[in-house]
Amino acid sequence: MDEKYFPEKIEEKWQKRWADERAFEARDDDPREKFYALEMLPYPSGYLHMGHVRNYSIGDALAWYKRLRGFNVLHPIGWDSFGQPAEQAAIKRGIQPREWTEANIVAMRGQFQRLGISYDWSREIAAHRPDYYKWDQWFFLKMLERGLAYKRTSPVNWCPKEETVLSNEQSSGGICWRCGTPVVKKEIEQWYLRITKYAEQLVEDIKEIESGWPEKVIKRQRDWVGRSEGAYIDFGVKDLDEKIRVFTTRIDTIFGATAIVVAAEHPILPQLLEGSSLKDDVLKFAEQIKAARAIKAEDQTADEEKLGMNTGRLAINPFNGELLPVWVANYVLMDYGAGAVMSVPAHDERDFEFAQKYTLPIRQVIAPVIHGQQSEPVNTAPGHDQSIEMKHAFVESGVLVNSGEWSGKLSHEAIREMSEYAAAKNFGGGAVTYRIRDWGISRQRFWGAPIPVVYCPKCGMTPVPEKDLPVLLPEKAEFTGTGESPLKTVPEFVNTTCPKCGAAATRETDTMDTFVDSSWYFFRYCDPRNESMPFAPDSVAKWTPVDQYIGGDSHAVMHLIYTRFWTKVMRDLGLVNFNEPVKRLLTQGMVTNRVEETNEWKAMSKSLGNGVDPDEMIEAFGADATRLFILFAAPVENELRWSETGIEGAVRFLRRVWTMVYRYAGLRPAEHAGGVRTEFSDGARALRRKTHQTIARVTDDFEKLDLNTNVAALMELSNALGEFNVDPATASGSEAFAVREALEALVVMLTPFSPHIAEEMWEGLEHAGGLLKSAQWPSADPELAKKDELEIPVQVNGKLRSRVVVSPDISEADLRALALADAKVQSFIDGHKIVKVIVVPQRLVNVVIK
RNA sequence: GCGAAAGUGGCGGAAUUGGCAGACGCGCCAGACUUAGGAUCUGGUACCGAAAGGUGUGGGGGUUCGAGUCCCCCCUUUCGCACCA
């Protein structure tokens, strides 16, 4: 250890040592309790940004902490290496995606190593390598066998800029999740995974993870699955042997229905119009709605004006036989519920707006319940068509009125009983619907896992047999950027023979969504070189579920829904024996920087010109200070505004610790190993107190992942050490013991934040030969952490007036007497009557006077 | 529009969950050491006030001996959802 701290001198040294000793490789046969620390798989764009540094610094701090606590830690890394940017690079620069990707991985691996993240590099995986994507294809075949993968023609979300299909999750909000371009609809034949089959479990199993996941992610997952309880009701059609099925969550309002409204795409529409003079007009109108929707994605149409047209048909309300006009309108969606609704303007905002525009009757059938009793309905007067003046729909539940024999019942009773009645009479019944749609995984792309099926003129669609996997991507393809899969340009790939009959056949040229790769990658880390299975169930049982997952909240509904789904499928395939892959989830905040032109704080990005290069930070301040600062500067879940002056503070702190370790390195703990309390001077006792308080605090904060306060605690300990300030030449045995105890604790606890300097100092403290990974986390002695004396604030009428210094085990009565006797307190209560005295032991005294 | 979360010094943020508001750091001020300092060290730093003291956690009200923390109303910001029947 040198006298002065130069990060560049020591960081490389320890990185090399860790690599040479394979310090962070996890072994399956290690008998200690396991801990799986995982950060989200990076896309190999070619360079790390500060958001990555934050993500991986958090994960590494936790991995180190658990390692020092004696856990067998699995901390792996790999590459989400399929995807569009590689193809864009291919188009732009005429370089093959594979070359580009491999070069990026090399560059980023170097950056990770320069940061000194403690990964088990022996388990590194990459999605674009055949030994990985082979198993994507294997899973696909398993799903195909079980009917979980299927193909259909349907309108898909299409990004016109990137010329690609997007899943519902990727086009949330009507814009492309990657480039922000408004999404349009396009008819295309596509492969889907039946995630809807697991909709109920995706909601139900939330209870297993709720306590370990951020509330906002749980909420978004729930909303995304969109479970909704209600009922189906079949309305008959007058003069036609047809039924229109509607879905409603408010069957209790059915007597207030004044129309049936169907979606423009509803298949019954042509039949309803058969022989009608309105046929041409209505069908033309329906086409206009569809066309409008194709231009704007459906999500963007919410605030648009409601448009509708009467079909001229009448539907029959099965509850009261009433005839209701059937309309077609733009506000009813085909792909939710039944594609048709009963319009109840009095109790639904949208129906209300629609009814007002087209002057449909508005009939109140729910009255508010006031003080636990039924209020008078607003209007029950006969001969008024029971239409009433309302300014808004009354959407709450209440008590039924104007509802025949059901009147007088409360909404929740009526909902249950009316559903049962509908079921008994065979025209409907209780039902549950979900918003979630099946996951479209087809991409008309080259740089992804080929979907392993073949089209044979005789046998039709035929799965590639397992033994023929992987279906390899060709070495090269042409990139035209037209939206057709570039695989179509490679005849050697396309032309094949049918696995069943041997006839000439063609391959599927779509590849899989890259979210397939990331749905199960962390299981592969457990058994990364398995050649006969995606992973051996034994290995996975050893390590999974993931104990702590760390990543950005941008994946709250995409990756995190898919991986939960995938886990359930793997469970049903007998590969794992649990429902949920991730026990605890941490969503870290963005790292932002000021954009010069607009003066706004935005996530760092190349295009905005506000990026900060981690390599430059490492060069200027060292990896240790960079990591320490990024964890100290803000709570992990908050946005972090980058500041270069802040990082200098981190360097200063490290330098101070270094100087102290250097100064005291020769101090021997001498004979005080037992550490009897009374043998220590006041100063040494105070230092030991601070040491043990800090150990307790840091340990506690780590469990909560409060890393910023954690660093603050270490700084406090370092400050206390600085104040203690004994001369190493003349220090007594007990002083040396106290100093050494503090230094060793400080160095070990600093390791998760700044491991290189910690290793160097650990060596400096003459633990030669032993890496910190074999060190032990210090343990806090509560006796030593206890204060000798307490300073108790004394308030008069709630205002702080004085403080009294007392022993921690003073009796309540003594504390009260002492507080009242205090001269300062006396001056405030003099001439007043003491009403009462509140004594909170160990805490405070409050004297109430009048 | 609907929903959720959050508002604490010049800044990032602490506050053992109802008990000394502002830990720790940045910045700033003063001093020391220096040929020099954008190095290092020491001290100071919520606001008003010379002091005694007073005021203070977005604003207003309430509960309580005591409120940053609990309750009600309002304002602002951020995020999420956006015709889901």
XYZ file of N, CA, C and O in Angstrom, chain A residues 660-661 663-665 667 669 680 684 687-688 691 717 721 724-728 731-746 765:
144
model
N -5.854 7.299 6.632
C -5.927 6.759 7.991
C -5.425 5.319 8.047
O -4.721 4.930 8.971
N -5.841 4.536 7.057
C -5.395 3.146 7.049
C -3.876 3.109 6.933
O -3.194 2.376 7.649
N -1.774 5.314 7.834
C -1.179 5.826 9.065
C -1.197 4.780 10.185
O -0.244 4.634 10.943
N -2.302 4.050 10.280
C -2.462 3.127 11.396
C -2.147 1.672 11.048
O -2.358 0.787 11.869
N -1.695 1.456 9.814
C -1.557 0.071 9.352
C -0.665 -0.773 10.255
O -0.891 -1.961 10.437
N -0.306 -0.537 13.489
C -0.817 -0.740 14.851
C -1.251 -2.178 15.076
O -2.019 -2.737 14.307
N -3.212 -4.963 17.409
C -4.310 -4.941 18.367
C -3.874 -5.328 19.785
O -4.586 -5.107 20.733
N -11.022 0.719 28.585
C -10.827 1.696 27.525
C -11.031 3.108 28.032
O -11.903 3.358 28.873
N -11.614 6.128 23.458
C -11.600 4.827 22.797
C -12.981 4.176 22.891
O -13.448 3.537 21.947
N -15.197 5.744 20.331
C -14.919 5.254 18.980
C -15.515 3.861 18.791
O -16.131 3.576 17.764
N -15.331 3.009 19.802
C -15.897 1.665 19.701
C -17.426 1.738 19.607
O -18.053 0.982 18.865
N -18.278 2.628 16.137
C -18.024 1.477 15.272
C -19.210 0.505 15.323
O -19.749 0.099 14.285
N -18.450 7.235 10.478
C -17.453 6.424 11.187
C -16.042 6.920 10.855
O -15.187 7.030 11.737
N -13.239 8.394 13.425
C -11.853 7.919 13.455
C -10.887 9.092 13.353
O -9.872 9.152 14.047
N -10.660 10.892 16.615
C -9.978 10.145 17.674
C -8.472 10.439 17.640
O -7.869 10.757 18.661
N -7.908 10.327 16.448
C -6.580 10.861 16.180
C -5.499 10.581 17.233
O -5.053 11.471 17.932
N -5.111 9.306 17.381
C -3.990 9.005 18.286
C -2.687 8.894 17.475
O -2.727 8.641 16.278
N -1.607 9.078 18.124
C -0.306 8.932 17.478
C 0.054 7.449 17.468
O 0.164 6.832 18.523
N 0.222 6.881 16.278
C 0.469 5.432 16.204
C 1.725 5.033 16.982
O 1.819 3.902 17.460
N 0.428 5.127 20.856
C -0.914 4.650 21.215
C -0.831 3.486 22.201
O 0.030 2.626 22.092
N -1.731 3.489 23.135
C -1.797 2.387 24.092
C -2.425 1.177 23.422
O -3.030 1.285 22.352
N -2.313 0.032 24.048
C -2.880 -1.198 23.501
C -4.376 -1.080 23.282
O -4.905 -1.501 22.251
N -5.081 -0.463 24.203
C -6.532 -0.369 24.049
C -6.905 0.617 22.949
O -7.854 0.415 22.209
N -6.121 1.674 22.823
C -6.378 2.632 21.740
C -6.147 1.968 20.379
O -6.933 2.130 19.455
N -5.032 1.235 20.320
C -4.735 0.526 19.072
C -5.867 -0.441 18.730
O -6.272 -0.558 17.575
N -6.367 -1.100 19.741
C -7.456 -2.044 19.507
C -8.685 -1.330 18.946
O -9.290 -1.762 17.963
N -9.037 -0.210 19.571
C -10.230 0.533 19.134
C -10.068 1.026 17.699
O -10.995 0.938 16.887
N -8.896 1.532 17.378
C -8.641 2.059 16.039
C -8.710 0.933 15.013
O -9.348 1.048 13.966
N -8.062 -0.159 15.350
C -8.017 -1.269 14.417
C -9.393 -1.877 14.182
O -9.769 -2.207 13.060
N -10.136 -1.977 15.240
C -11.500 -2.494 15.136
C -12.320 -1.610 14.191
O -13.036 -2.098 13.307
N -12.182 -0.301 14.368
C -12.931 0.644 13.527
C -12.469 0.545 12.071
O -13.298 0.505 11.145
N -11.159 0.487 11.863
C -10.633 0.452 10.502
C -11.044 -0.824 9.766
O -11.453 -0.776 8.611
N -10.922 -1.937 10.453
C -11.274 -3.195 9.787
C -12.757 -3.227 9.434
O -13.139 -3.639 8.342
N -13.587 -2.764 10.356
C -15.023 -2.724 10.076
C -15.301 -1.802 8.894
O -16.072 -2.125 7.982
N -14.644 -0.651 8.911
C -14.856 0.335 7.853
C -14.450 -0.234 6.493
O -15.178 -0.092 5.511
N -3.646 -3.640 5.789
C -3.844 -3.949 7.205
C -3.242 -5.309 7.554
O -3.528 -5.874 8.602
